[in-house]
Coordinates of N, CA, C and O in Angstrom, one line a residue:
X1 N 227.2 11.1 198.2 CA 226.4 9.9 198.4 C 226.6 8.9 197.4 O 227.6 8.8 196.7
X2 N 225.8 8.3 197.4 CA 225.8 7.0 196.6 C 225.8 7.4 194.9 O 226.6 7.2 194.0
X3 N 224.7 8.1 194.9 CA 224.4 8.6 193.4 C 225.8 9.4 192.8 O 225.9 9.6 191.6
X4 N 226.5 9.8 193.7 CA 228.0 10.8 193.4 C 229.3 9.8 192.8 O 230.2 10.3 192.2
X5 N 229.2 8.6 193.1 CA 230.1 7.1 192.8 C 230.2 7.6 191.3 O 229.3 8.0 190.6
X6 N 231.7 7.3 191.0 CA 231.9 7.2 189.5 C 231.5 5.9 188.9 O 231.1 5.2 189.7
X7 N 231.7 5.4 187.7 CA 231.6 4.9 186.8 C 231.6 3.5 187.3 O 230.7 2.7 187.0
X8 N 232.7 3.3 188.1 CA 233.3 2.2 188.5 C 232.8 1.9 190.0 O 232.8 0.8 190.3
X9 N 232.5 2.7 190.7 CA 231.4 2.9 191.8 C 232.3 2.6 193.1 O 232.0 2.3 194.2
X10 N 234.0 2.8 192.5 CA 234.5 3.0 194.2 C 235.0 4.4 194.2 O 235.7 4.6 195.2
X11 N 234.9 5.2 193.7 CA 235.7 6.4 194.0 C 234.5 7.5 193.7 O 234.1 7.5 192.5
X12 N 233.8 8.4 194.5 CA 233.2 9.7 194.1 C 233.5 10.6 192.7 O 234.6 11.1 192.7
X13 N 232.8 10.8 191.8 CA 233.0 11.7 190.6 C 234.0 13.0 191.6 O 233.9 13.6 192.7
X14 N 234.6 13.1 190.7 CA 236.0 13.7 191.0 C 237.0 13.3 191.8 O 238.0 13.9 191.9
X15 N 236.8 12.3 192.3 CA 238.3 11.8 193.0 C 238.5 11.1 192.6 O 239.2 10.5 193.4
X16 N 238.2 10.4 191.3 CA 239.0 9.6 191.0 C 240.4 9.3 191.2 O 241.0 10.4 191.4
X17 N 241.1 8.4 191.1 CA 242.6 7.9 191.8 C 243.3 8.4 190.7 O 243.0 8.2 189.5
X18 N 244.6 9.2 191.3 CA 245.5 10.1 190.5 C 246.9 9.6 190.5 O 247.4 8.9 191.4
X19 N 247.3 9.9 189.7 CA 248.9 9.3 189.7 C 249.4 9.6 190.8 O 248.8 10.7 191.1
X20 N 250.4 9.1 191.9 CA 251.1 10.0 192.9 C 252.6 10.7 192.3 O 253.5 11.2 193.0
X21 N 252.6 10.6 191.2 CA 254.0 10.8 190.5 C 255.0 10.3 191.2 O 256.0 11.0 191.5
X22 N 255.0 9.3 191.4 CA 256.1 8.4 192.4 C 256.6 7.3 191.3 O 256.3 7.5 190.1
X23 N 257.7 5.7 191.7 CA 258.0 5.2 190.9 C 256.7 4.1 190.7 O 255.6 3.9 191.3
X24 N 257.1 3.8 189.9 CA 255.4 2.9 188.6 C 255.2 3.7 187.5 O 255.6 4.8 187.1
X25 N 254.4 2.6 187.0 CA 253.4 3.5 185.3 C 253.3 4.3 185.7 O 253.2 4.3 186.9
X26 N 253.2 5.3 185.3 CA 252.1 6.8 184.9 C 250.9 6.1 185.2 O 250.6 5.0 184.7
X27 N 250.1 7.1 186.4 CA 248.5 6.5 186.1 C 248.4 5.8 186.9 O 247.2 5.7 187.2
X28 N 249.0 5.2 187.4 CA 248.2 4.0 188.4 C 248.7 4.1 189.8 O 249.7 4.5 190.3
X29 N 247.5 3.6 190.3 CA 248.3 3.5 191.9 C 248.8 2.2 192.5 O 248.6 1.1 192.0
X30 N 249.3 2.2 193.6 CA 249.7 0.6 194.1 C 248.7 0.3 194.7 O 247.9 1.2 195.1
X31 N 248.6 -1.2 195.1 CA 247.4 -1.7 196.0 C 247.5 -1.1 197.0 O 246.6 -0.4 196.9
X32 N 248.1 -1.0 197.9 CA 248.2 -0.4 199.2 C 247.2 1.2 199.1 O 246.3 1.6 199.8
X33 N 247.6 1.8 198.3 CA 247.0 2.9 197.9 C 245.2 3.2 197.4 O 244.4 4.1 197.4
X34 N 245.3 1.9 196.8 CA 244.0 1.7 196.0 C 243.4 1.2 198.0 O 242.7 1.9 198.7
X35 N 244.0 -0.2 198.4 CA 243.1 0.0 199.5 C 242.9 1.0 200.5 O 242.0 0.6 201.2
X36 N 243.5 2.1 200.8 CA 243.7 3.0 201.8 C 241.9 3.6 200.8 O 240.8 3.4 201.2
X37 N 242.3 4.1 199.7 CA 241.4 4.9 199.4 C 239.7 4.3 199.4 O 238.7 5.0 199.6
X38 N 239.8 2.9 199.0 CA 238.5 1.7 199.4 C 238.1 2.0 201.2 O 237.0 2.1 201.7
X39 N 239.1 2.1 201.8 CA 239.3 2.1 203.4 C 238.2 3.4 203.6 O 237.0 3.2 204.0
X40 N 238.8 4.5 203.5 CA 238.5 5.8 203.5 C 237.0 5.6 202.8 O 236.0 5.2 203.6
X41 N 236.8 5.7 201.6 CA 235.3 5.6 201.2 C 234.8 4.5 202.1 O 233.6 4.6 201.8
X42 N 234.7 3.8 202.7 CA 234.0 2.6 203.5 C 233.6 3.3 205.2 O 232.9 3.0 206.1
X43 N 234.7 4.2 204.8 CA 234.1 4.9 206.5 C 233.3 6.1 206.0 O 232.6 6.5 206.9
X44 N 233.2 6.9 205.0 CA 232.6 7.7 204.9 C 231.1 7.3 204.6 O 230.1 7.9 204.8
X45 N 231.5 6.1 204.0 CA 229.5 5.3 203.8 C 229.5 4.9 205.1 O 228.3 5.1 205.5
X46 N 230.0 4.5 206.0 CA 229.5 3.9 207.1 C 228.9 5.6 208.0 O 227.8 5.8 208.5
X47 N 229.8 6.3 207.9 CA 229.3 8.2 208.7 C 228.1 8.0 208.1 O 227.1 7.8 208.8
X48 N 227.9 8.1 206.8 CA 226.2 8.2 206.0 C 225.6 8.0 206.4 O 224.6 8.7 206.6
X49 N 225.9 6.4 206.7 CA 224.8 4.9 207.1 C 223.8 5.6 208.1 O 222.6 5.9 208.1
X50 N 225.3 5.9 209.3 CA 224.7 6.1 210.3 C 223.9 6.9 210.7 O 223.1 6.7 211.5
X51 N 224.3 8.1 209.9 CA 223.2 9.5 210.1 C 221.8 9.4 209.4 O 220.8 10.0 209.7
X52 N 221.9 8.5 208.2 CA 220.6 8.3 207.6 C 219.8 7.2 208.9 O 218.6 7.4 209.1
X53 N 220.4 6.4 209.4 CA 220.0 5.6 210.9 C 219.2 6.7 211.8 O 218.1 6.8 212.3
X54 N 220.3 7.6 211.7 CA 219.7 8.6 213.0 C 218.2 9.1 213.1 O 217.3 9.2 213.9
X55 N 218.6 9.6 211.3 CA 217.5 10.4 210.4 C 216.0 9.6 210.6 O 215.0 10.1 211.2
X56 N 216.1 8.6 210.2 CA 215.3 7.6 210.4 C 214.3 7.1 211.7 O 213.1 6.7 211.8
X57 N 215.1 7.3 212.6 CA 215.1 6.7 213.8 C 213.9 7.9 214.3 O 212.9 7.8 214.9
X58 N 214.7 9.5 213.7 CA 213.9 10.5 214.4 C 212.6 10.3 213.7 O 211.7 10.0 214.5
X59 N 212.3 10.3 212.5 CA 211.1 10.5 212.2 C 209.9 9.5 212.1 O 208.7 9.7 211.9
X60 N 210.7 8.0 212.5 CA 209.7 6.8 213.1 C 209.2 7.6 214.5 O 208.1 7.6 214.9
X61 N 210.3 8.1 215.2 CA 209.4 8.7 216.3 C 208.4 10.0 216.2 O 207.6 10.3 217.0
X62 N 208.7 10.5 215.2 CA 208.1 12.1 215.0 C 206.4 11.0 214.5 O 205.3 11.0 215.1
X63 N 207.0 10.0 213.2 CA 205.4 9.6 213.2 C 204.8 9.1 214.0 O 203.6 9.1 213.8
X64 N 205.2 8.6 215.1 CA 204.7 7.7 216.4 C 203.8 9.1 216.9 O 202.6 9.2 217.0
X65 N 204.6 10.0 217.2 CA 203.9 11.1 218.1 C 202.7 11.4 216.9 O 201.6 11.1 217.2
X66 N 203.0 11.8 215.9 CA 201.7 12.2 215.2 C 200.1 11.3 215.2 O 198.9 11.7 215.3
X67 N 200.9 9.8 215.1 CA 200.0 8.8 215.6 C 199.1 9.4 216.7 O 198.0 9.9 216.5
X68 N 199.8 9.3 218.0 CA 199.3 9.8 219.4 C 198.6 10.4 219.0 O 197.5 9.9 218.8
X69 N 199.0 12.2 218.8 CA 198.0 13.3 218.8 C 196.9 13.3 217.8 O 196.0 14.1 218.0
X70 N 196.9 12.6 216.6 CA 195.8 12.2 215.9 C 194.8 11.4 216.2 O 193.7 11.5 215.7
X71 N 195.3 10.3 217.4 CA 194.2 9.5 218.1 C 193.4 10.3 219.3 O 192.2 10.3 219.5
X72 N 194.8 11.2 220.1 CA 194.0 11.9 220.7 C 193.0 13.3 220.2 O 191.9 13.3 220.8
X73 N 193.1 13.5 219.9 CA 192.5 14.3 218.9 C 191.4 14.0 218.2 O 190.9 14.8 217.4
X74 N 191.1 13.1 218.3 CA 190.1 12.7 217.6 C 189.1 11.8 218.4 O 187.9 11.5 218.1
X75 N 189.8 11.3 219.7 CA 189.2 11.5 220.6 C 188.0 12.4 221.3 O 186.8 12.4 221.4
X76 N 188.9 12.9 221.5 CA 188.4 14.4 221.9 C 187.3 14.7 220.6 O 186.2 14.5 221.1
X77 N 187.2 14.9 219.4 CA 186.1 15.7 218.7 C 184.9 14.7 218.9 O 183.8 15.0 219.4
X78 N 185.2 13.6 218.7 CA 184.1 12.8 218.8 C 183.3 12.7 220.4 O 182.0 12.8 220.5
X79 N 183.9 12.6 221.4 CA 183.3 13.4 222.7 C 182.8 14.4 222.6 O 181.9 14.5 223.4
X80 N 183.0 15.8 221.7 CA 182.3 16.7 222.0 C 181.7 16.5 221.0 O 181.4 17.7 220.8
X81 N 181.1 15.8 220.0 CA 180.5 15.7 219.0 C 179.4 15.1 219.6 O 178.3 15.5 219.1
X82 N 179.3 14.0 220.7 CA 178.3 13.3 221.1 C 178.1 13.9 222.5 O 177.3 13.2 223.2
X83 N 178.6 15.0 223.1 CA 177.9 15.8 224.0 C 177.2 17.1 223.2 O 176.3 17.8 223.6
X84 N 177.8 17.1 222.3 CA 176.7 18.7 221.6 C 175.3 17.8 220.9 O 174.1 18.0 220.5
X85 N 176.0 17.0 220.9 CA 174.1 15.9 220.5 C 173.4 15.8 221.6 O 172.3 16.4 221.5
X86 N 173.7 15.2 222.7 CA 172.9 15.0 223.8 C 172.2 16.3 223.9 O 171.0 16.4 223.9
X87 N 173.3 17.6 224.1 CA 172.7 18.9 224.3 C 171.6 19.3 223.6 O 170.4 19.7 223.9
X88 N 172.3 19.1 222.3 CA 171.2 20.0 221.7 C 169.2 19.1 221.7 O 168.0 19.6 221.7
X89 N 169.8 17.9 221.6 CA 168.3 16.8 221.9 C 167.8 17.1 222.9 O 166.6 17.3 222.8
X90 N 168.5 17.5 224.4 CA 168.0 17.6 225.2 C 167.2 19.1 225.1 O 166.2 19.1 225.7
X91 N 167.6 20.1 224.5 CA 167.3 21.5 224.4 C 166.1 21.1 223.3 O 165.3 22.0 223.4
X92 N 165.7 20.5 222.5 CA 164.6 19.7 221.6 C 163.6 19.7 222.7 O 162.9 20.7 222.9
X93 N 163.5 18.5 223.4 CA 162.9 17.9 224.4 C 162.4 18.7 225.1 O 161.2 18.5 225.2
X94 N 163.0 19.9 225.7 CA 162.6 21.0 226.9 C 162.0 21.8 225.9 O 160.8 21.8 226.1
X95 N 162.3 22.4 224.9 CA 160.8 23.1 223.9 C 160.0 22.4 223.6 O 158.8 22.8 223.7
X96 N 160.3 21.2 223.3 CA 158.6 20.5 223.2 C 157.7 20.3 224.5 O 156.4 20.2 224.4
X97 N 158.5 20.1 225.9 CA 157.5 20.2 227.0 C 156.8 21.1 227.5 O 155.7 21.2 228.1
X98 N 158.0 22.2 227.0 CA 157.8 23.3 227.7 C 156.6 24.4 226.3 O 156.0 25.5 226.2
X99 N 156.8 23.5 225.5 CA 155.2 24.3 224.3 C 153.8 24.1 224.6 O 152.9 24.9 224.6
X100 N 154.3 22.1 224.7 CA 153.2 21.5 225.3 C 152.3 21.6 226.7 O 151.1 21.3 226.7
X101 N 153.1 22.2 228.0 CA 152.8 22.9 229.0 C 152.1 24.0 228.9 O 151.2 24.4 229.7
X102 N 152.5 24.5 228.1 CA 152.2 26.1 227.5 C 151.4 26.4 227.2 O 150.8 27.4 227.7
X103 N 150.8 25.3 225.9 CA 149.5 25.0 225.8 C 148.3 24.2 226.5 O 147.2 24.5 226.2
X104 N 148.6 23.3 227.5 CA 147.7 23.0 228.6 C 147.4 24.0 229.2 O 146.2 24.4 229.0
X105 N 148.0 24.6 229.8 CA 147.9 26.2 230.8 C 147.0 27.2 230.2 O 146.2 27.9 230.7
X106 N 147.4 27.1 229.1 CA 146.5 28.1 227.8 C 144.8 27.3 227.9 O 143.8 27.9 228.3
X107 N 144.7 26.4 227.6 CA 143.6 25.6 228.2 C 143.1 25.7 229.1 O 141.9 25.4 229.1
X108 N 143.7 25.9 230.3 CA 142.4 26.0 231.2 C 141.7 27.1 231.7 O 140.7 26.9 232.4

């Protein structure tokens, strides 16, 4: 990756550009060579680019879905949160009429 760039930040730690033991200095390479090797690293960051795109792309949608199921989901508790209220008020309501009945009847 990026953080693997030597010194000079076109060639990966360890590949740096090696003599071809051909004619020239010791040590150096020719342009044509220097660009092939610029060439080659420029498509391997582009392979990167793209899979980090990919990467990306998946988990904007993984959070989208989580989105969803969190809204629905929460949906949902809060419906049954405000039907076990009604219930339980209503089961309130029927012991109190049904005490209050209880005790009229007892009265007469």
């Amino acid at each position: 990756g990026l953080r693997d760039l030597g010194p000079c930040g076109m060639f990966p730690q360890g590949r740096h550009p090696v003599s071809p033991g051909g004619p020239g200095a010791p040590g150096k390479l020719s342009v044509l060579e220097i660009c092939e090797r610029i060439e080659e690293e420029f498509r391997l960051l582009q392979a990167q680019n793209h899979s980090l795109k990919l990467e990306c792309e998946k988990l904007l949608s993984d959070r989208t879905e989580m989105q969803r199921r969190y809204v629905m989901y929460y949906e949902m508790s809060y419906g049954l949160n405000i039907e076990m209220h009604k219930q339980v008020s209503g089961t309130g309501r029927r012991l109190h009429f049904s005490h209050c009945a209880g005790q009229r009847w007892g009265q007469e």
